[in-house]
Amino acid sequence: SRFNGFFNRQITRTKRVVSDAVNLDVQPVPVAFIGQHWLPAEQVHLEQKWSGDISQMKPGEPLTRTLTLLAKGTTVGQLPELNGGDQSIRSNTGGELKNYPDQPVLKEQKKTDGVIAFREEKVAIIPSMNGSYRLPAIEIP
């Protein structure tokens, strides 16, 4: 047809393609594993960066915490969340750290020797008052 519009009929041919069968041997999670999130990966790298000096935080002024997780041999869909949502953290003096997370950045790269998955999470942290705060540990078993 001379026009390639939406309603023009196209001539198509149906083809059927068949592959050979593939046998997969899926291993169970090791019995010794006691973590919450099983991450089957060859290598894992977790990094934390701050937008400023965390020892100089002031009430009402935000600092941004960036957590980056790189894992070789797994997909981005298998990477766990790192910041734990938008939970507030209280100090021993009654102050509170408000958390405002951004959307995570998720990337996956296919290489000849496997897949590399990337997850980056940023969260703005704002203290409500002076005090000592303890952020929960981030563990990737």
Coordinates of N, CA, C and O in Angstrom, one line a residue:
S1 N 0.8 -1.2 0.0 CA 0.0 0.0 0.0 C 0.9 1.2 0.0 O 2.0 1.2 0.5
R2 N 0.3 2.3 -0.6 CA 1.2 3.5 -0.6 C 1.2 4.3 0.7 O 2.1 5.0 1.0
F3 N 0.2 4.1 1.6 CA 0.2 4.8 2.9 C 0.5 3.8 4.0 O 0.1 2.6 3.9
N4 N 1.2 4.2 5.0 CA 1.6 3.3 6.1 C 0.8 3.7 7.3 O 1.3 3.8 8.4
G5 N -0.5 4.1 7.1 CA -1.3 4.6 8.2 C -1.7 3.5 9.2 O -1.5 2.3 9.0
F6 N -2.4 3.9 10.3 CA -2.8 3.0 11.3 C -3.8 2.0 10.9 O -3.8 0.9 11.3
F7 N -4.7 2.4 10.0 CA -5.8 1.6 9.6 C -5.5 0.8 8.3 O -6.4 0.0 7.9
N8 N -4.4 1.0 7.7 CA -4.1 0.2 6.5 C -3.8 -1.2 6.9 O -3.1 -1.5 7.8
R9 N -4.2 -2.1 6.0 CA -3.9 -3.5 6.2 C -2.5 -3.8 5.7 O -2.0 -3.4 4.7
Q10 N -1.8 -4.6 6.5 CA -0.4 -5.0 6.2 C -0.5 -6.5 5.9 O -1.2 -7.2 6.5
I11 N 0.4 -6.9 5.0 CA 0.4 -8.3 4.7 C 1.5 -8.9 5.6 O 2.6 -8.5 5.7
T12 N 1.0 -9.9 6.4 CA 1.9 -10.6 7.3 C 1.9 -12.1 7.1 O 1.0 -12.6 6.6
R13 N 3.0 -12.7 7.5 CA 3.1 -14.2 7.5 C 3.4 -14.7 8.9 O 4.2 -14.1 9.6
T14 N 2.7 -15.7 9.3 CA 3.0 -16.3 10.6 C 4.1 -17.4 10.5 O 4.0 -18.2 9.6
K15 N 5.0 -17.3 11.4 CA 6.1 -18.3 11.5 C 6.1 -18.9 12.8 O 5.8 -18.2 13.8
R16 N 6.5 -20.1 12.9 CA 6.6 -20.8 14.2 C 8.1 -21.2 14.4 O 8.6 -21.9 13.5
V17 N 8.7 -20.8 15.5 CA 10.0 -21.1 15.8 C 10.1 -22.0 17.1 O 9.4 -21.6 18.1
V18 N 10.9 -23.0 17.1 CA 10.9 -23.9 18.3 C 12.4 -24.0 18.7 O 13.3 -24.2 17.8
S19 N 12.7 -24.0 20.0 CA 14.0 -24.2 20.5 C 14.1 -25.6 21.1 O 13.1 -26.3 21.4
D20 N 15.4 -26.0 21.4 CA 15.6 -27.2 22.1 C 15.2 -27.0 23.6 O 15.3 -25.9 24.1
A21 N 14.9 -28.1 24.2 CA 14.6 -28.1 25.7 C 15.8 -27.8 26.5 O 16.9 -28.1 26.1
V22 N 15.6 -27.1 27.6 CA 16.7 -26.7 28.5 C 16.4 -27.3 29.9 O 15.3 -27.1 30.4
N23 N 17.3 -28.0 30.5 CA 17.1 -28.5 31.8 C 17.8 -27.6 32.8 O 19.0 -27.2 32.6
L24 N 17.1 -27.2 33.8 CA 17.7 -26.3 34.9 C 17.7 -27.1 36.2 O 16.8 -27.7 36.6
D25 N 18.8 -26.9 36.9 CA 19.0 -27.5 38.2 C 19.0 -26.4 39.2 O 20.0 -25.7 39.4
V26 N 17.8 -26.1 39.8 CA 17.7 -25.0 40.8 C 18.0 -25.5 42.2 O 17.4 -26.4 42.7
Q27 N 19.0 -24.9 42.8 CA 19.5 -25.2 44.1 C 18.7 -24.5 45.2 O 18.3 -23.3 44.9
P28 N 18.4 -25.1 46.3 CA 17.7 -24.4 47.4 C 18.6 -23.3 48.1 O 19.8 -23.4 47.9
V29 N 18.0 -22.4 48.8 CA 18.7 -21.5 49.6 C 19.5 -22.3 50.6 O 18.9 -23.2 51.2
P30 N 20.8 -22.1 50.9 CA 21.5 -22.9 51.9 C 20.8 -22.8 53.2 O 20.3 -21.8 53.7
V31 N 20.8 -24.0 53.9 CA 20.2 -24.1 55.2 C 20.8 -23.2 56.2 O 20.1 -22.7 57.1
A32 N 22.1 -22.9 56.1 CA 22.8 -22.1 57.1 C 22.5 -20.6 56.9 O 22.8 -19.8 57.8
F33 N 21.8 -20.2 55.8 CA 21.4 -18.8 55.6 C 20.3 -18.4 56.6 O 19.3 -19.0 56.6
I34 N 20.6 -17.3 57.3 CA 19.6 -16.8 58.3 C 19.1 -15.4 58.0 O 18.3 -14.8 58.8
G35 N 19.5 -14.8 56.9 CA 19.1 -13.4 56.6 C 17.6 -13.3 56.1 O 16.9 -14.3 56.0
Q36 N 17.2 -12.1 55.9 CA 15.8 -11.9 55.5 C 15.7 -11.9 54.0 O 14.7 -12.3 53.4
H37 N 16.7 -11.5 53.2 CA 16.7 -11.4 51.8 C 17.8 -12.2 51.2 O 19.0 -11.8 51.4
W38 N 17.6 -13.3 50.5 CA 18.6 -14.1 49.8 C 19.0 -13.4 48.5 O 18.2 -13.2 47.6
L39 N 20.3 -13.1 48.4 CA 20.8 -12.4 47.2 C 21.9 -13.3 46.6 O 23.0 -13.3 47.0
P40 N 21.5 -14.1 45.6 CA 22.5 -15.0 45.0 C 23.4 -14.2 44.0 O 22.9 -13.9 42.9
A41 N 24.6 -13.8 44.4 CA 25.4 -13.0 43.5 C 26.9 -13.4 43.7 O 27.3 -14.0 44.7
E42 N 27.7 -13.2 42.7 CA 29.1 -13.5 42.7 C 29.9 -12.5 43.6 O 30.8 -12.8 44.3
Q43 N 29.6 -11.2 43.4 CA 30.2 -10.1 44.1 C 29.2 -9.1 44.5 O 28.3 -8.8 43.7
V44 N 29.4 -8.5 45.6 CA 28.4 -7.4 46.1 C 29.3 -6.3 46.7 O 30.2 -6.5 47.4
H45 N 28.9 -5.1 46.3 CA 29.6 -3.9 46.7 C 28.5 -2.9 47.2 O 27.7 -2.5 46.4
L46 N 28.6 -2.4 48.5 CA 27.7 -1.4 49.0 C 28.5 -0.2 49.4 O 29.5 -0.3 50.1
E47 N 28.0 1.0 49.0 CA 28.8 2.2 49.2 C 27.8 3.3 49.8 O 26.6 3.3 49.3
Q48 N 28.3 4.1 50.7 CA 27.4 5.2 51.2 C 28.2 6.5 51.0 O 29.4 6.6 51.3
K49 N 27.5 7.6 50.6 CA 28.0 8.9 50.5 C 27.0 9.9 51.0 O 25.8 9.7 51.0
W50 N 27.6 11.0 51.6 CA 26.8 12.1 52.1 C 27.0 13.4 51.3 O 28.1 13.6 50.8
S51 N 26.0 14.2 51.2 CA 26.1 15.5 50.5 C 26.8 16.5 51.3 O 27.2 17.6 50.7
G52 N 27.0 16.3 52.5 CA 27.7 17.3 53.4 C 28.4 16.6 54.6 O 28.5 15.4 54.6
D53 N 28.8 17.4 55.5 CA 29.5 16.8 56.7 C 28.4 16.4 57.8 O 27.7 17.3 58.3
I54 N 28.3 15.1 58.0 CA 27.3 14.7 59.0 C 27.6 15.1 60.4 O 26.7 15.1 61.2
S55 N 28.8 15.4 60.7 CA 29.1 15.9 62.1 C 28.7 17.4 62.3 O 28.7 17.8 63.4
Q56 N 28.3 18.0 61.2 CA 27.8 19.5 61.3 C 26.4 19.6 61.0 O 26.0 20.7 60.6
M57 N 25.5 18.6 61.2 CA 24.1 18.7 60.9 C 23.5 19.7 61.8 O 23.8 19.8 63.0
K58 N 22.5 20.5 61.3 CA 21.8 21.5 62.1 C 20.3 21.2 61.9 O 19.8 20.8 60.9
P59 N 19.5 21.4 63.0 CA 18.0 21.2 62.9 C 17.4 22.0 61.7 O 17.8 23.1 61.5
G60 N 16.6 21.3 61.0 CA 15.9 21.9 59.8 C 16.7 22.0 58.5 O 16.1 22.3 57.5
E61 N 18.0 21.6 58.6 CA 18.8 21.7 57.3 C 19.0 20.2 56.8 O 19.4 19.4 57.6
P62 N 18.6 20.0 55.6 CA 18.7 18.6 55.0 C 20.2 18.2 54.6 O 20.9 19.1 54.2
L63 N 20.4 16.9 54.8 CA 21.6 16.3 54.2 C 21.1 15.1 53.3 O 20.1 14.5 53.7
T64 N 21.8 14.8 52.3 CA 21.3 13.7 51.4 C 22.3 12.6 51.6 O 23.5 12.7 51.5
R65 N 21.7 11.4 51.9 CA 22.5 10.2 52.0 C 22.2 9.4 50.7 O 21.1 9.1 50.3
T66 N 23.3 8.9 50.1 CA 23.2 8.1 48.8 C 23.8 6.8 49.1 O 25.0 6.6 49.5
L67 N 23.0 5.7 48.9 CA 23.4 4.4 49.0 C 23.4 3.7 47.7 O 22.5 3.8 46.9
T68 N 24.6 3.1 47.3 CA 24.7 2.4 46.0 C 25.1 1.0 46.2 O 26.0 0.6 47.0
L69 N 24.3 0.1 45.6 CA 24.6 -1.3 45.6 C 24.9 -1.8 44.2 O 24.1 -1.6 43.3
L70 N 26.0 -2.5 44.1 CA 26.4 -3.1 42.8 C 26.5 -4.6 43.1 O 27.1 -5.0 44.1
A71 N 25.9 -5.4 42.2 CA 26.0 -6.9 42.4 C 26.3 -7.5 41.1 O 25.6 -7.3 40.1
K72 N 27.3 -8.4 41.0 CA 27.6 -9.1 39.8 C 27.0 -10.5 39.9 O 27.1 -11.2 40.9
G73 N 26.3 -10.9 38.8 CA 25.7 -12.3 38.8 C 24.3 -12.3 39.3 O 23.8 -13.4 39.6
T74 N 23.6 -11.2 39.3 CA 22.2 -11.2 39.7 C 21.5 -10.1 38.9 O 22.1 -9.2 38.3
T75 N 20.2 -10.1 38.9 CA 19.4 -9.1 38.2 C 19.0 -8.0 39.1 O 19.0 -8.1 40.4
V76 N 18.6 -6.8 38.6 CA 18.2 -5.7 39.3 C 16.9 -6.0 40.1 O 16.7 -5.4 41.2
G77 N 16.1 -6.9 39.7 CA 14.9 -7.2 40.4 C 15.1 -8.0 41.6 O 14.2 -8.1 42.5
Q78 N 16.3 -8.6 41.8 CA 16.7 -9.3 43.0 C 17.3 -8.4 44.1 O 17.5 -8.9 45.2
L79 N 17.7 -7.2 43.7 CA 18.3 -6.3 44.7 C 17.3 -5.8 45.8 O 16.2 -5.4 45.4
P80 N 17.7 -5.9 47.0 CA 16.8 -5.4 48.1 C 16.7 -3.9 48.2 O 17.7 -3.2 47.7
E81 N 15.7 -3.4 48.8 CA 15.6 -2.0 49.2 C 16.7 -1.7 50.2 O 17.0 -2.6 51.1
L82 N 17.3 -0.5 50.2 CA 18.4 -0.2 51.1 C 18.0 0.7 52.3 O 18.4 0.6 53.4
N83 N 17.2 1.7 52.0 CA 16.9 2.8 53.0 C 15.8 2.4 54.0 O 15.6 3.0 55.0
G84 N 15.0 1.3 53.7 CA 14.0 0.9 54.6 C 12.8 1.8 54.6 O 12.1 2.0 55.6
G85 N 12.5 2.5 53.5 CA 11.3 3.4 53.4 C 11.5 4.7 54.0 O 12.6 5.2 54.2
D86 N 10.4 5.4 54.4 CA 10.4 6.7 54.9 C 10.2 6.8 56.4 O 9.5 7.6 56.9
Q87 N 10.7 5.8 57.1 CA 10.6 5.7 58.6 C 11.3 6.9 59.3 O 12.4 7.3 58.8
S88 N 10.8 7.4 60.4 CA 11.4 8.4 61.1 C 12.3 7.7 62.2 O 12.0 6.7 62.7
I89 N 13.4 8.4 62.6 CA 14.3 7.9 63.6 C 14.3 8.9 64.8 O 14.5 10.1 64.6
R90 N 14.1 8.4 66.0 CA 14.1 9.3 67.1 C 15.4 9.3 67.9 O 16.1 8.3 67.9
S91 N 15.7 10.4 68.5 CA 16.9 10.5 69.3 C 16.6 10.2 70.8 O 15.4 10.2 71.1
N92 N 17.6 10.1 71.6 CA 17.4 9.9 73.0 C 16.9 11.2 73.7 O 16.4 11.1 74.8
T93 N 16.9 12.3 73.0 CA 16.4 13.6 73.6 C 15.0 13.9 73.0 O 14.6 15.0 73.3
G94 N 14.4 13.0 72.3 CA 13.1 13.3 71.8 C 13.0 13.9 70.4 O 12.0 14.1 69.8
G95 N 14.2 14.2 69.8 CA 14.2 14.7 68.4 C 13.9 13.7 67.4 O 13.8 12.5 67.8
E96 N 13.7 14.1 66.2 CA 13.4 13.1 65.1 C 14.1 13.5 63.9 O 14.3 14.6 63.5
L97 N 14.5 12.4 63.2 CA 15.1 12.6 61.8 C 14.0 12.3 60.8 O 13.5 11.1 60.8
K98 N 13.6 13.2 60.0 CA 12.6 13.0 59.0 C 13.4 12.5 57.7 O 14.4 13.1 57.4
N99 N 12.8 11.5 57.1 CA 13.4 10.9 55.9 C 12.5 11.2 54.7 O 11.3 10.9 54.7
Y100 N 13.1 11.7 53.6 CA 12.4 11.9 52.4 C 13.1 11.2 51.2 O 14.0 11.8 50.6
P101 N 12.7 10.0 50.9 CA 13.4 9.2 49.9 C 13.0 9.6 48.5 O 11.9 10.0 48.2
D102 N 14.0 9.6 47.5 CA 13.7 9.8 46.1 C 13.4 8.4 45.5 O 13.6 7.4 46.2
Q103 N 13.0 8.4 44.3 CA 12.8 7.1 43.6 C 14.2 6.5 43.4 O 15.1 7.2 43.0
P104 N 14.3 5.2 43.5 CA 15.6 4.5 43.3 C 15.9 4.5 41.8 O 15.1 4.5 40.9
V105 N 17.2 4.6 41.5 CA 17.8 4.4 40.2 C 18.2 3.0 40.0 O 19.0 2.4 40.8
L106 N 17.6 2.3 39.0 CA 17.9 0.9 38.8 C 18.4 0.7 37.4 O 17.9 1.2 36.4
K107 N 19.6 0.0 37.3 CA 20.2 -0.3 36.0 C 20.7 -1.7 36.0 O 21.0 -2.3 37.1
E108 N 20.8 -2.3 34.8 CA 21.3 -3.6 34.6 C 22.1 -3.6 33.4 O 21.7 -3.0 32.4
Q109 N 23.3 -4.3 33.5 CA 24.2 -4.3 32.3 C 24.6 -5.7 32.1 O 25.0 -6.5 32.9
K110 N 24.3 -6.2 30.8 CA 24.7 -7.5 30.4 C 26.1 -7.5 29.8 O 26.4 -6.8 28.9
K111 N 27.0 -8.3 30.4 CA 28.4 -8.4 29.9 C 28.6 -9.9 29.5 O 27.8 -10.7 29.7
T112 N 29.7 -10.1 28.9 CA 30.0 -11.5 28.4 C 30.2 -12.4 29.5 O 29.9 -13.6 29.4
D113 N 30.6 -12.0 30.7 CA 30.8 -12.9 31.8 C 29.7 -12.8 32.8 O 29.8 -13.3 34.0
G114 N 28.5 -12.2 32.5 CA 27.4 -12.2 33.3 C 26.7 -10.9 33.4 O 26.9 -10.0 32.6
V115 N 25.8 -10.7 34.4 CA 25.0 -9.5 34.5 C 25.5 -8.7 35.7 O 25.9 -9.3 36.8
I116 N 25.5 -7.4 35.6 CA 25.8 -6.5 36.7 C 24.5 -5.7 37.0 O 24.0 -5.0 36.1
A117 N 24.1 -5.7 38.3 CA 22.9 -5.0 38.7 C 23.3 -3.8 39.6 O 24.3 -3.9 40.4
F118 N 22.6 -2.7 39.4 CA 23.0 -1.4 40.1 C 21.7 -0.9 40.7 O 20.7 -0.8 40.0
R119 N 21.7 -0.5 42.0 CA 20.6 0.2 42.6 C 21.2 1.3 43.4 O 22.1 1.2 44.2
E120 N 20.6 2.5 43.2 CA 21.1 3.7 43.9 C 19.8 4.3 44.6 O 18.8 4.6 43.9
E121 N 19.9 4.6 45.9 CA 18.8 5.2 46.6 C 19.4 6.5 47.3 O 20.4 6.5 47.9
K122 N 18.6 7.6 47.1 CA 18.9 8.8 47.8 C 17.8 9.2 48.8 O 16.6 9.0 48.4
V123 N 18.2 9.7 49.9 CA 17.2 10.1 50.9 C 17.7 11.4 51.6 O 18.8 11.5 52.0
A124 N 16.8 12.4 51.6 CA 17.1 13.6 52.3 C 16.7 13.4 53.8 O 15.6 12.9 54.1
I125 N 17.7 13.7 54.7 CA 17.5 13.5 56.1 C 17.5 14.9 56.8 O 18.5 15.6 56.6
I126 N 16.4 15.2 57.5 CA 16.3 16.5 58.2 C 16.1 16.2 59.7 O 15.1 15.7 60.1
P127 N 17.0 16.7 60.6 CA 16.8 16.6 62.0 C 15.9 17.7 62.5 O 15.9 18.8 62.1
S128 N 15.0 17.3 63.4 CA 14.0 18.3 64.0 C 14.7 19.1 65.1 O 14.2 20.2 65.4
M129 N 15.7 18.5 65.8 CA 16.3 19.2 66.9 C 17.7 18.6 67.2 O 18.0 17.5 66.6
N130 N 18.5 19.3 68.0 CA 19.8 18.7 68.3 C 19.6 17.4 69.1 O 18.6 17.2 69.7
G131 N 20.7 16.6 69.0 CA 20.6 15.3 69.7 C 21.5 14.3 69.0 O 22.1 14.6 68.0
S132 N 21.6 13.1 69.5 CA 22.3 12.1 69.0 C 21.4 11.0 68.4 O 20.5 10.6 69.0
Y133 N 21.6 10.7 67.1 CA 20.7 9.8 66.4 C 21.5 8.6 65.9 O 22.7 8.7 65.6
R134 N 20.9 7.5 65.8 CA 21.5 6.2 65.4 C 20.8 5.7 64.2 O 19.6 5.3 64.4
L135 N 21.4 5.7 63.0 CA 20.8 5.1 61.9 C 20.9 3.6 61.9 O 22.0 3.1 62.3
P136 N 19.9 2.9 61.5 CA 20.0 1.4 61.6 C 21.1 0.9 60.5 O 21.3 1.5 59.5
A137 N 21.7 -0.2 60.9 CA 22.7 -0.8 60.0 C 22.1 -1.3 58.7 O 20.9 -1.7 58.7
I138 N 22.8 -1.3 57.6 CA 22.4 -1.8 56.4 C 23.2 -3.1 56.1 O 24.5 -2.9 56.0
E139 N 22.6 -4.2 56.0 CA 23.3 -5.5 55.8 C 22.8 -6.2 54.6 O 21.6 -6.3 54.4
I140 N 23.7 -6.6 53.8 CA 23.4 -7.4 52.6 C 24.2 -8.7 52.7 O 25.3 -8.8 52.4
P141 N 23.5 -9.7 53.3 CA 24.2 -11.0 53.5 C 24.5 -11.7 52.1 O 23.7 -11.6 51.2

